[in-house]
mmCIF file of N, CA, C and O in Angstrom:
data_model
loop_
_atom_site.group_PDB
_atom_site.id
_atom_site.type_symbol
_atom_site.label_atom_id
_atom_site.label_comp_id
_atom_site.label_asym_id
_atom_site.label_seq_id
_atom_site.Cartn_x
_atom_site.Cartn_y
_atom_site.Cartn_z
ATOM 1 N N MET A 172 -38.576 10.540 -99.111
ATOM 2 C CA MET A 172 -37.642 10.929 -98.082
ATOM 3 C C MET A 172 -37.000 12.279 -98.373
ATOM 4 O O MET A 172 -36.592 12.946 -97.457
ATOM 5 N N ALA A 173 -36.879 12.631 -99.631
ATOM 6 C CA ALA A 173 -36.232 13.891 -99.984
ATOM 7 C C ALA A 173 -37.063 15.072 -99.502
ATOM 8 O O ALA A 173 -36.533 16.142 -99.278
ATOM 9 N N GLY A 174 -38.381 14.900 -99.278
ATOM 10 C CA GLY A 174 -39.246 15.984 -98.833
ATOM 11 C C GLY A 174 -39.135 16.273 -97.354
ATOM 12 O O GLY A 174 -39.465 17.364 -96.907
ATOM 13 N N LYS A 175 -38.683 15.320 -96.547
ATOM 14 C CA LYS A 175 -38.618 15.525 -95.101
ATOM 15 C C LYS A 175 -37.614 16.609 -94.698
ATOM 16 O O LYS A 175 -37.955 17.490 -93.928
ATOM 17 N N PRO A 176 -36.377 16.593 -95.170
ATOM 18 C CA PRO A 176 -35.456 17.667 -94.781
ATOM 19 C C PRO A 176 -35.939 19.034 -95.248
ATOM 20 O O PRO A 176 -35.775 20.027 -94.549
ATOM 21 N N GLN A 177 -36.551 19.070 -96.408
ATOM 22 C CA GLN A 177 -37.056 20.331 -96.921
ATOM 23 C C GLN A 177 -38.230 20.826 -96.071
ATOM 24 O O GLN A 177 -38.325 22.006 -95.749
ATOM 25 N N GLY A 178 -39.106 19.927 -95.674
ATOM 26 C CA GLY A 178 -40.235 20.292 -94.812
ATOM 27 C C GLY A 178 -39.767 20.735 -93.441
ATOM 28 O O GLY A 178 -40.320 21.667 -92.848
ATOM 29 N N LEU A 179 -38.748 20.065 -92.923
ATOM 30 C CA LEU A 179 -38.189 20.440 -91.623
ATOM 31 C C LEU A 179 -37.575 21.831 -91.691
ATOM 32 O O LEU A 179 -37.761 22.650 -90.791
ATOM 33 N N ALA A 180 -36.857 22.106 -92.774
ATOM 34 C CA ALA A 180 -36.243 23.424 -92.947
ATOM 35 C C ALA A 180 -37.316 24.505 -93.063
ATOM 36 O O ALA A 180 -37.191 25.593 -92.475
ATOM 37 N N MET A 181 -38.389 24.207 -93.782
ATOM 38 C CA MET A 181 -39.485 25.172 -93.933
ATOM 39 C C MET A 181 -40.156 25.419 -92.583
ATOM 40 O O MET A 181 -40.467 26.560 -92.227
ATOM 41 N N GLY A 182 -40.368 24.353 -91.826
ATOM 42 C CA GLY A 182 -40.992 24.489 -90.508
ATOM 43 C C GLY A 182 -40.121 25.293 -89.558
ATOM 44 O O GLY A 182 -40.608 26.151 -88.814
ATOM 45 N N LEU A 183 -38.829 25.024 -89.584
ATOM 46 C CA LEU A 183 -37.894 25.751 -88.741
ATOM 47 C C LEU A 183 -37.844 27.228 -89.135
ATOM 48 O O LEU A 183 -37.837 28.116 -88.271
ATOM 49 N N ALA A 184 -37.824 27.507 -90.427
ATOM 50 C CA ALA A 184 -37.807 28.894 -90.913
ATOM 51 C C ALA A 184 -39.089 29.614 -90.493
ATOM 52 O O ALA A 184 -39.051 30.773 -90.056
ATOM 53 N N ALA A 185 -40.229 28.933 -90.600
ATOM 54 C CA ALA A 185 -41.510 29.532 -90.194
ATOM 55 C C ALA A 185 -41.502 29.834 -88.689
ATOM 56 O O ALA A 185 -41.981 30.882 -88.249
ATOM 57 N N LEU A 186 -40.937 28.915 -87.899
ATOM 58 C CA LEU A 186 -40.866 29.117 -86.456
ATOM 59 C C LEU A 186 -39.994 30.329 -86.114
ATOM 60 O O LEU A 186 -40.383 31.185 -85.324
ATOM 61 N N VAL A 187 -38.828 30.429 -86.726
ATOM 62 C CA VAL A 187 -37.912 31.536 -86.452
ATOM 63 C C VAL A 187 -38.532 32.860 -86.884
ATOM 64 O O VAL A 187 -38.493 33.854 -86.147
ATOM 65 N N LEU A 188 -39.118 32.892 -88.079
ATOM 66 C CA LEU A 188 -39.747 34.125 -88.554
ATOM 67 C C LEU A 188 -40.944 34.505 -87.696
ATOM 68 O O LEU A 188 -41.184 35.690 -87.423
ATOM 69 N N GLY A 189 -41.710 33.521 -87.247
ATOM 70 C CA GLY A 189 -42.848 33.789 -86.370
ATOM 71 C C GLY A 189 -42.410 34.374 -85.036
ATOM 72 O O GLY A 189 -43.020 35.319 -84.519
ATOM 73 N N MET A 190 -41.355 33.812 -84.476
ATOM 74 C CA MET A 190 -40.845 34.330 -83.201
ATOM 75 C C MET A 190 -40.284 35.736 -83.367
ATOM 76 O O MET A 190 -40.502 36.604 -82.513
ATOM 77 N N ALA A 191 -39.579 35.981 -84.456
ATOM 78 C CA ALA A 191 -39.028 37.313 -84.706
ATOM 79 C C ALA A 191 -40.151 38.332 -84.895
ATOM 80 O O ALA A 191 -40.113 39.431 -84.338
ATOM 81 N N GLY A 192 -41.173 37.950 -85.651
ATOM 82 C CA GLY A 192 -42.308 38.853 -85.867
ATOM 83 C C GLY A 192 -43.064 39.120 -84.576
ATOM 84 O O GLY A 192 -43.470 40.250 -84.303
ATOM 85 N N GLY A 193 -43.254 38.087 -83.762
ATOM 86 C CA GLY A 193 -43.939 38.262 -82.482
ATOM 87 C C GLY A 193 -43.151 39.148 -81.539
ATOM 88 O O GLY A 193 -43.720 39.999 -80.835
ATOM 89 N N SER A 194 -41.840 38.974 -81.510
ATOM 90 C CA SER A 194 -40.991 39.813 -80.655
ATOM 91 C C SER A 194 -41.040 41.269 -81.101
ATOM 92 O O SER A 194 -41.139 42.175 -80.274
ATOM 93 N N LEU A 195 -40.999 41.495 -82.407
ATOM 94 C CA LEU A 195 -41.078 42.853 -82.931
ATOM 95 C C LEU A 195 -42.430 43.487 -82.596
ATOM 96 O O LEU A 195 -42.493 44.639 -82.162
ATOM 97 N N ALA A 196 -43.503 42.736 -82.773
ATOM 98 C CA ALA A 196 -44.840 43.263 -82.466
ATOM 99 C C ALA A 196 -44.966 43.594 -80.983
ATOM 100 O O ALA A 196 -45.498 44.649 -80.617
ATOM 101 N N ALA A 197 -44.470 42.717 -80.098
ATOM 102 C CA ALA A 197 -44.529 42.975 -78.649
ATOM 103 C C ALA A 197 -43.711 44.212 -78.296
ATOM 104 O O ALA A 197 -44.145 45.048 -77.492
ATOM 105 N N TYR A 198 -42.547 44.366 -78.891
ATOM 106 C CA TYR A 198 -41.705 45.532 -78.633
ATOM 107 C C TYR A 198 -42.416 46.814 -79.052
ATOM 108 O O TYR A 198 -42.445 47.793 -78.304
ATOM 109 N N LEU A 199 -43.001 46.815 -80.226
ATOM 110 C CA LEU A 199 -43.676 48.014 -80.721
ATOM 111 C C LEU A 199 -44.902 48.359 -79.886
ATOM 112 O O LEU A 199 -45.197 49.533 -79.650
ATOM 113 N N MET A 200 -45.631 47.347 -79.414
ATOM 114 C CA MET A 200 -46.819 47.603 -78.595
ATOM 115 C C MET A 200 -46.439 48.123 -77.212
ATOM 116 O O MET A 200 -47.161 48.912 -76.616
ATOM 117 N N LEU A 201 -45.309 47.693 -76.671
ATOM 118 C CA LEU A 201 -44.896 48.100 -75.327
ATOM 119 C C LEU A 201 -44.025 49.351 -75.307
ATOM 120 O O LEU A 201 -43.777 49.908 -74.247
ATOM 121 N N LYS A 202 -43.577 49.796 -76.478
ATOM 122 C CA LYS A 202 -42.653 50.921 -76.541
ATOM 123 C C LYS A 202 -43.245 52.177 -75.899
ATOM 124 O O LYS A 202 -42.620 52.805 -75.048
ATOM 125 N N THR A 203 -44.451 52.554 -76.235
ATOM 126 C CA THR A 203 -45.076 53.758 -75.692
ATOM 127 C C THR A 203 -45.386 53.621 -74.206
ATOM 128 O O THR A 203 -45.035 54.510 -73.428
ATOM 129 N N PRO A 204 -46.036 52.525 -73.745
ATOM 130 C CA PRO A 204 -46.290 52.431 -72.300
ATOM 131 C C PRO A 204 -45.010 52.424 -71.468
ATOM 132 O O PRO A 204 -44.968 53.014 -70.396
ATOM 133 N N LEU A 205 -43.947 51.782 -71.944
ATOM 134 C CA LEU A 205 -42.697 51.758 -71.188
ATOM 135 C C LEU A 205 -42.060 53.134 -71.147
ATOM 136 O O LEU A 205 -41.506 53.547 -70.132
ATOM 137 N N ALA A 206 -42.138 53.879 -72.241
ATOM 138 C CA ALA A 206 -41.592 55.236 -72.261
ATOM 139 C C ALA A 206 -42.374 56.129 -71.308
ATOM 140 O O ALA A 206 -41.805 56.950 -70.594
ATOM 141 N N ARG A 207 -43.704 55.954 -71.259
ATOM 142 C CA ARG A 207 -44.532 56.747 -70.357
ATOM 143 C C ARG A 207 -44.233 56.390 -68.902
ATOM 144 O O ARG A 207 -44.237 57.242 -68.029
ATOM 145 N N LEU A 208 -43.959 55.128 -68.638
ATOM 146 C CA LEU A 208 -43.637 54.678 -67.285
ATOM 147 C C LEU A 208 -42.361 55.344 -66.786
ATOM 148 O O LEU A 208 -42.246 55.672 -65.610
ATOM 149 N N ASN A 209 -41.412 55.593 -67.677
ATOM 150 C CA ASN A 209 -40.168 56.258 -67.290
ATOM 151 C C ASN A 209 -40.389 57.715 -66.908
ATOM 152 O O ASN A 209 -39.545 58.322 -66.268
ATOM 153 N N LEU A 210 -41.518 58.297 -67.304
ATOM 154 C CA LEU A 210 -41.797 59.698 -67.008
ATOM 155 C C LEU A 210 -42.539 59.884 -65.693
ATOM 156 O O LEU A 210 -42.698 61.007 -65.237
ATOM 157 N N THR A 211 -43.029 58.815 -65.078
ATOM 158 C CA THR A 211 -43.788 58.942 -63.849
ATOM 159 C C THR A 211 -42.880 58.770 -62.634
ATOM 160 O O THR A 211 -41.943 57.981 -62.659
ATOM 161 N N THR A 212 -43.169 59.507 -61.612
ATOM 162 C CA THR A 212 -42.411 59.408 -60.370
ATOM 163 C C THR A 212 -43.139 58.450 -59.435
ATOM 164 O O THR A 212 -44.325 58.633 -59.168
ATOM 165 N N PRO A 213 -42.446 57.437 -58.921
ATOM 166 C CA PRO A 213 -43.109 56.531 -57.989
ATOM 167 C C PRO A 213 -43.420 57.255 -56.677
ATOM 168 O O PRO A 213 -42.657 58.108 -56.232
ATOM 169 N N VAL A 214 -44.548 56.914 -56.094
ATOM 170 C CA VAL A 214 -45.007 57.559 -54.868
ATOM 171 C C VAL A 214 -45.010 56.541 -53.736
ATOM 172 O O VAL A 214 -45.432 55.397 -53.918
ATOM 173 N N PHE A 215 -44.550 56.965 -52.575
ATOM 174 C CA PHE A 215 -44.540 56.119 -51.382
ATOM 175 C C PHE A 215 -45.255 56.885 -50.282
ATOM 176 O O PHE A 215 -44.936 58.040 -50.016
ATOM 177 N N VAL A 216 -46.236 56.259 -49.655
ATOM 178 C CA VAL A 216 -47.016 56.914 -48.610
ATOM 179 C C VAL A 216 -46.548 56.413 -47.246
ATOM 180 O O VAL A 216 -46.587 55.213 -46.979
ATOM 181 N N LEU A 217 -46.097 57.332 -46.415
ATOM 182 C CA LEU A 217 -45.764 57.031 -45.024
ATOM 183 C C LEU A 217 -46.848 57.684 -44.166
ATOM 184 O O LEU A 217 -47.069 58.888 -44.252
ATOM 185 N N ASP A 218 -47.516 56.900 -43.353
ATOM 186 C CA ASP A 218 -48.637 57.399 -42.565
ATOM 187 C C ASP A 218 -48.155 57.810 -41.178
ATOM 188 O O ASP A 218 -47.951 56.980 -40.303
ATOM 189 N N ARG A 219 -47.993 59.098 -40.979
ATOM 190 C CA ARG A 219 -47.510 59.633 -39.704
ATOM 191 C C ARG A 219 -48.508 59.360 -38.582
ATOM 192 O O ARG A 219 -48.109 59.023 -37.466
ATOM 193 N N ALA A 220 -49.796 59.490 -38.859
ATOM 194 C CA ALA A 220 -50.808 59.250 -37.828
ATOM 195 C C ALA A 220 -50.748 57.800 -37.345
ATOM 196 O O ALA A 220 -50.821 57.524 -36.145
ATOM 197 N N ARG A 221 -50.599 56.870 -38.268
ATOM 198 C CA ARG A 221 -50.508 55.459 -37.887
ATOM 199 C C ARG A 221 -49.240 55.206 -37.082
ATOM 200 O O ARG A 221 -49.233 54.423 -36.144
ATOM 201 N N LEU A 222 -48.161 55.881 -37.441
ATOM 202 C CA LEU A 222 -46.909 55.747 -36.705
ATOM 203 C C LEU A 222 -47.085 56.190 -35.259
ATOM 204 O O LEU A 222 -46.685 55.494 -34.328
ATOM 205 N N ILE A 223 -47.720 57.327 -35.057
ATOM 206 C CA ILE A 223 -47.934 57.851 -33.707
ATOM 207 C C ILE A 223 -48.854 56.926 -32.915
ATOM 208 O O ILE A 223 -48.628 56.673 -31.737
ATOM 209 N N GLN A 224 -49.888 56.396 -33.578
ATOM 210 C CA GLN A 224 -50.805 55.474 -32.901
ATOM 211 C C GLN A 224 -50.114 54.169 -32.519
ATOM 212 O O GLN A 224 -50.515 53.517 -31.560
ATOM 213 N N SER A 225 -49.083 53.787 -33.255
ATOM 214 C CA SER A 225 -48.400 52.525 -32.976
ATOM 215 C C SER A 225 -47.473 52.602 -31.768
ATOM 216 O O SER A 225 -47.041 51.580 -31.252
ATOM 217 N N LEU A 226 -47.161 53.820 -31.329
ATOM 218 C CA LEU A 226 -46.304 53.963 -30.155
ATOM 219 C C LEU A 226 -47.068 53.526 -28.909
ATOM 220 O O LEU A 226 -48.254 53.833 -28.764
ATOM 221 N N PRO A 227 -46.396 52.839 -28.005
ATOM 222 C CA PRO A 227 -47.088 52.453 -26.771
ATOM 223 C C PRO A 227 -47.422 53.695 -25.941
ATOM 224 O O PRO A 227 -46.697 54.699 -25.995
ATOM 225 N N PRO A 228 -48.498 53.655 -25.173
ATOM 226 C CA PRO A 228 -48.899 54.831 -24.388
ATOM 227 C C PRO A 228 -47.838 55.274 -23.376
ATOM 228 O O PRO A 228 -47.756 56.442 -23.029
ATOM 229 N N ASP A 229 -47.011 54.340 -22.937
ATOM 230 C CA ASP A 229 -45.992 54.682 -21.949
ATOM 231 C C ASP A 229 -44.618 54.923 -22.581
ATOM 232 O O ASP A 229 -43.595 54.837 -21.916
ATOM 233 N N ALA A 230 -44.598 55.256 -23.889
ATOM 234 C CA ALA A 230 -43.325 55.489 -24.580
ATOM 235 C C ALA A 230 -42.637 56.719 -24.009
ATOM 236 O O ALA A 230 -43.276 57.733 -23.723
ATOM 237 N N THR A 231 -41.334 56.609 -23.857
ATOM 238 C CA THR A 231 -40.561 57.748 -23.353
ATOM 239 C C THR A 231 -40.333 58.753 -24.487
ATOM 240 O O THR A 231 -40.509 58.435 -25.660
ATOM 241 N N GLN A 232 -39.914 59.938 -24.093
ATOM 242 C CA GLN A 232 -39.617 60.984 -25.085
ATOM 243 C C GLN A 232 -38.506 60.520 -26.025
ATOM 244 O O GLN A 232 -38.542 60.778 -27.223
ATOM 245 N N GLU A 233 -37.536 59.793 -25.491
ATOM 246 C CA GLU A 233 -36.430 59.289 -26.304
ATOM 247 C C GLU A 233 -36.926 58.271 -27.333
ATOM 248 O O GLU A 233 -36.518 58.305 -28.501
ATOM 249 N N GLN A 234 -37.819 57.373 -26.921
ATOM 250 C CA GLN A 234 -38.380 56.388 -27.861
ATOM 251 C C GLN A 234 -39.156 57.083 -28.964
ATOM 252 O O GLN A 234 -39.066 56.714 -30.136
ATOM 253 N N MET A 235 -39.942 58.107 -28.591
ATOM 254 C CA MET A 235 -40.705 58.853 -29.596
ATOM 255 C C MET A 235 -39.763 59.556 -30.569
ATOM 256 O O MET A 235 -39.978 59.532 -31.778
ATOM 257 N N SER A 236 -38.714 60.168 -30.035
ATOM 258 C CA SER A 236 -37.755 60.870 -30.891
ATOM 259 C C SER A 236 -37.059 59.908 -31.850
ATOM 260 O O SER A 236 -36.880 60.215 -33.030
ATOM 261 N N GLN A 237 -36.665 58.742 -31.343
ATOM 262 C CA GLN A 237 -36.012 57.739 -32.197
ATOM 263 C C GLN A 237 -36.950 57.254 -33.290
ATOM 264 O O GLN A 237 -36.534 57.079 -34.440
ATOM 265 N N THR A 238 -38.210 57.048 -32.946
ATOM 266 C CA THR A 238 -39.187 56.577 -33.931
ATOM 267 C C THR A 238 -39.403 57.617 -35.021
ATOM 268 O O THR A 238 -39.405 57.301 -36.212
ATOM 269 N N VAL A 239 -39.559 58.868 -34.615
ATOM 270 C CA VAL A 239 -39.763 59.945 -35.597
ATOM 271 C C VAL A 239 -38.507 60.135 -36.444
ATOM 272 O O VAL A 239 -38.591 60.343 -37.658
ATOM 273 N N GLU A 240 -37.347 60.035 -35.844
ATOM 274 C CA GLU A 240 -36.090 60.166 -36.590
ATOM 275 C C GLU A 240 -35.935 59.036 -37.608
ATOM 276 O O GLU A 240 -35.542 59.274 -38.761
ATOM 277 N N ALA A 241 -36.274 57.811 -37.209
ATOM 278 C CA ALA A 241 -36.208 56.672 -38.135
ATOM 279 C C ALA A 241 -37.184 56.878 -39.292
ATOM 280 O O ALA A 241 -36.870 56.589 -40.453
ATOM 281 N N TRP A 242 -38.371 57.392 -38.987
ATOM 282 C CA TRP A 242 -39.388 57.657 -40.007
ATOM 283 C C TRP A 242 -38.891 58.715 -40.990
ATOM 284 O O TRP A 242 -39.023 58.578 -42.202
ATOM 285 N N THR A 243 -38.272 59.774 -40.453
ATOM 286 C CA THR A 243 -37.734 60.844 -41.300
ATOM 287 C C THR A 243 -36.588 60.328 -42.170
ATOM 288 O O THR A 243 -36.502 60.662 -43.355
ATOM 289 N N ASN A 244 -35.705 59.528 -41.584
ATOM 290 C CA ASN A 244 -34.590 58.960 -42.352
ATOM 291 C C ASN A 244 -35.093 58.057 -43.473
ATOM 292 O O ASN A 244 -34.525 58.053 -44.572
ATOM 293 N N LEU A 245 -36.140 57.287 -43.197
ATOM 294 C CA LEU A 245 -36.726 56.440 -44.239
ATOM 295 C C LEU A 245 -37.248 57.303 -45.387
ATOM 296 O O LEU A 245 -37.025 56.994 -46.556
ATOM 297 N N GLY A 246 -37.899 58.405 -45.055
ATOM 298 C CA GLY A 246 -38.380 59.330 -46.086
ATOM 299 C C GLY A 246 -37.242 59.890 -46.923
ATOM 300 O O GLY A 246 -37.336 59.966 -48.147
ATOM 301 N N ARG A 247 -36.144 60.247 -46.281
ATOM 302 C CA ARG A 247 -34.978 60.773 -47.007
ATOM 303 C C ARG A 247 -34.369 59.722 -47.936
ATOM 304 O O ARG A 247 -33.979 60.018 -49.060
ATOM 305 N N LYS A 248 -34.263 58.484 -47.435
ATOM 306 C CA LYS A 248 -33.704 57.406 -48.268
ATOM 307 C C LYS A 248 -34.583 57.140 -49.482
ATOM 308 O O LYS A 248 -34.081 56.965 -50.595
ATOM 309 N N LEU A 249 -35.886 57.119 -49.263
ATOM 310 C CA LEU A 249 -36.800 56.897 -50.389
ATOM 311 C C LEU A 249 -36.726 58.051 -51.382
ATOM 312 O O LEU A 249 -36.745 57.843 -52.594
ATOM 313 N N SER A 250 -36.627 59.270 -50.882
ATOM 314 C CA SER A 250 -36.506 60.433 -51.753
ATOM 315 C C SER A 250 -35.226 60.357 -52.580
ATOM 316 O O SER A 250 -35.231 60.636 -53.780
ATOM 317 N N ALA A 251 -34.130 59.968 -51.928
ATOM 318 C CA ALA A 251 -32.864 59.834 -52.643
ATOM 319 C C ALA A 251 -32.937 58.750 -53.708
ATOM 320 O O ALA A 251 -32.243 58.826 -54.725
ATOM 321 N N ALA A 252 -33.793 57.760 -53.496
ATOM 322 C CA ALA A 252 -33.968 56.688 -54.476
ATOM 323 C C ALA A 252 -34.942 57.083 -55.588
ATOM 324 O O ALA A 252 -35.206 56.297 -56.491
ATOM 325 N N GLY A 253 -35.505 58.303 -55.513
ATOM 326 C CA GLY A 253 -36.372 58.784 -56.585
ATOM 327 C C GLY A 253 -37.858 58.734 -56.291
ATOM 328 O O GLY A 253 -38.673 59.006 -57.158
ATOM 329 N N TYR A 254 -38.246 58.405 -55.060
ATOM 330 C CA TYR A 254 -39.665 58.337 -54.700
ATOM 331 C C TYR A 254 -40.177 59.689 -54.225
ATOM 332 O O TYR A 254 -39.457 60.446 -53.579
ATOM 333 N N LEU A 255 -41.432 59.969 -54.517
ATOM 334 C CA LEU A 255 -42.141 61.082 -53.928
ATOM 335 C C LEU A 255 -42.760 60.527 -52.654
ATOM 336 O O LEU A 255 -43.571 59.608 -52.705
ATOM 337 N N VAL A 256 -42.364 61.059 -51.497
ATOM 338 C CA VAL A 256 -42.813 60.524 -50.211
ATOM 339 C C VAL A 256 -43.859 61.473 -49.640
ATOM 340 O O VAL A 256 -43.603 62.664 -49.469
ATOM 341 N N ILE A 257 -45.043 60.940 -49.351
ATOM 342 C CA ILE A 257 -46.123 61.750 -48.804
ATOM 343 C C ILE A 257 -46.720 61.062 -47.584
ATOM 344 O O ILE A 257 -46.547 59.870 -47.380
ATOM 345 N N ASP A 258 -47.411 61.852 -46.757
ATOM 346 C CA ASP A 258 -48.275 61.274 -45.753
ATOM 347 C C ASP A 258 -49.692 61.733 -46.095
ATOM 348 O O ASP A 258 -49.927 62.229 -47.188
ATOM 349 N N SER A 259 -50.603 61.601 -45.186
ATOM 350 C CA SER A 259 -51.991 61.905 -45.526
ATOM 351 C C SER A 259 -52.248 63.387 -45.749
ATOM 352 O O SER A 259 -53.279 63.756 -46.284
ATOM 353 N N SER A 260 -51.307 64.261 -45.387
ATOM 354 C CA SER A 260 -51.584 65.689 -45.497
ATOM 355 C C SER A 260 -50.561 66.489 -46.296
ATOM 356 O O SER A 260 -50.847 67.604 -46.690
ATOM 357 N N ALA A 261 -49.367 65.945 -46.532
ATOM 358 C CA ALA A 261 -48.346 66.776 -47.171
ATOM 359 C C ALA A 261 -47.260 65.925 -47.802
ATOM 360 O O ALA A 261 -47.125 64.750 -47.499
ATOM 361 N N VAL A 262 -46.472 66.554 -48.673
ATOM 362 C CA VAL A 262 -45.283 65.911 -49.210
ATOM 363 C C VAL A 262 -44.234 65.918 -48.114
ATOM 364 O O VAL A 262 -43.940 66.951 -47.534
ATOM 365 N N VAL A 263 -43.685 64.768 -47.826
ATOM 366 C CA VAL A 263 -42.673 64.643 -46.784
ATOM 367 C C VAL A 263 -41.286 64.837 -47.379
ATOM 368 O O VAL A 263 -40.467 65.577 -46.851
ATOM 369 N N ALA A 264 -41.014 64.170 -48.498
ATOM 370 C CA ALA A 264 -39.724 64.286 -49.162
ATOM 371 C C ALA A 264 -39.927 63.935 -50.629
ATOM 372 O O ALA A 264 -40.765 63.105 -50.954
ATOM 373 N N ALA A 265 -39.168 64.574 -51.496
ATOM 374 C CA ALA A 265 -39.310 64.321 -52.925
ATOM 375 C C ALA A 265 -38.000 64.596 -53.630
ATOM 376 O O ALA A 265 -37.191 65.407 -53.164
ATOM 377 N N PRO A 266 -37.778 63.924 -54.781
ATOM 378 C CA PRO A 266 -36.595 64.249 -55.575
ATOM 379 C C PRO A 266 -36.701 65.698 -56.075
ATOM 380 O O PRO A 266 -37.794 66.227 -56.263
ATOM 381 N N ALA A 267 -35.584 66.315 -56.281
ATOM 382 C CA ALA A 267 -35.553 67.732 -56.669
ATOM 383 C C ALA A 267 -36.305 68.004 -57.963
ATOM 384 O O ALA A 267 -36.906 69.063 -58.126
ATOM 385 N N ASP A 268 -36.314 67.041 -58.904
ATOM 386 C CA ASP A 268 -36.960 67.290 -60.197
ATOM 387 C C ASP A 268 -38.477 67.240 -60.142
ATOM 388 O O ASP A 268 -39.146 67.549 -61.114
ATOM 389 N N VAL A 269 -39.063 66.906 -58.998
ATOM 390 C CA VAL A 269 -40.520 66.844 -58.869
ATOM 391 C C VAL A 269 -41.093 68.198 -58.466
ATOM 392 O O VAL A 269 -42.224 68.521 -58.790
ATOM 393 N N TYR A 270 -40.290 69.007 -57.790
ATOM 394 C CA TYR A 270 -40.774 70.301 -57.323
ATOM 395 C C TYR A 270 -41.006 71.259 -58.486
ATOM 396 O O TYR A 270 -40.244 71.281 -59.448
ATOM 397 N N VAL A 271 -42.057 72.042 -58.384
ATOM 398 C CA VAL A 271 -42.353 73.081 -59.379
ATOM 399 C C VAL A 271 -41.752 74.366 -58.871
ATOM 400 O O VAL A 271 -42.049 74.833 -57.778
ATOM 401 N N ARG A 272 -40.861 74.940 -59.655
ATOM 402 C CA ARG A 272 -40.150 76.145 -59.255
ATOM 403 C C ARG A 272 -40.667 77.344 -60.067
ATOM 404 O O ARG A 272 -41.009 77.203 -61.242
ATOM 405 N N PRO A 273 -40.679 78.534 -59.458
ATOM 406 C CA PRO A 273 -41.048 79.727 -60.234
ATOM 407 C C PRO A 273 -40.037 79.946 -61.359
ATOM 408 O O PRO A 273 -38.865 79.574 -61.223
ATOM 409 N N GLU A 274 -40.482 80.536 -62.429
ATOM 410 C CA GLU A 274 -39.593 80.792 -63.554
ATOM 411 C C GLU A 274 -38.461 81.714 -63.122
ATOM 412 O O GLU A 274 -38.649 82.638 -62.356
ATOM 413 N N GLY A 275 -37.260 81.432 -63.611
ATOM 414 C CA GLY A 275 -36.110 82.253 -63.289
ATOM 415 C C GLY A 275 -35.315 81.750 -62.090
ATOM 416 O O GLY A 275 -34.302 82.326 -61.749
ATOM 417 N N ASN A 276 -35.785 80.708 -61.407
ATOM 418 C CA ASN A 276 -35.053 80.164 -60.243
ATOM 419 C C ASN A 276 -34.407 78.862 -60.570
ATOM 420 O O ASN A 276 -34.800 78.054 -61.236
#
């Protein structure tokens, strides 16, 4: 009977050390990919052509203007949240740190 508490303590110590070692190994393996992930800018694609195609053929000028304004506002909100917003042909909106500026500006 004297061996049971000692065996239980050894098993518990092995479990704790194993979990600590596994956590440390997982942290070290993920450290570089997570740091690299922080350096990438998320991209959001808004398809202007699809937006225009989705308008009904009998849409009024006001409906078209509201739709385009809502689309533009969505791009601005995403840009403010840190997204690079593009459509199929151009950058629509982007955070200031994504733009490449000439030296001296």
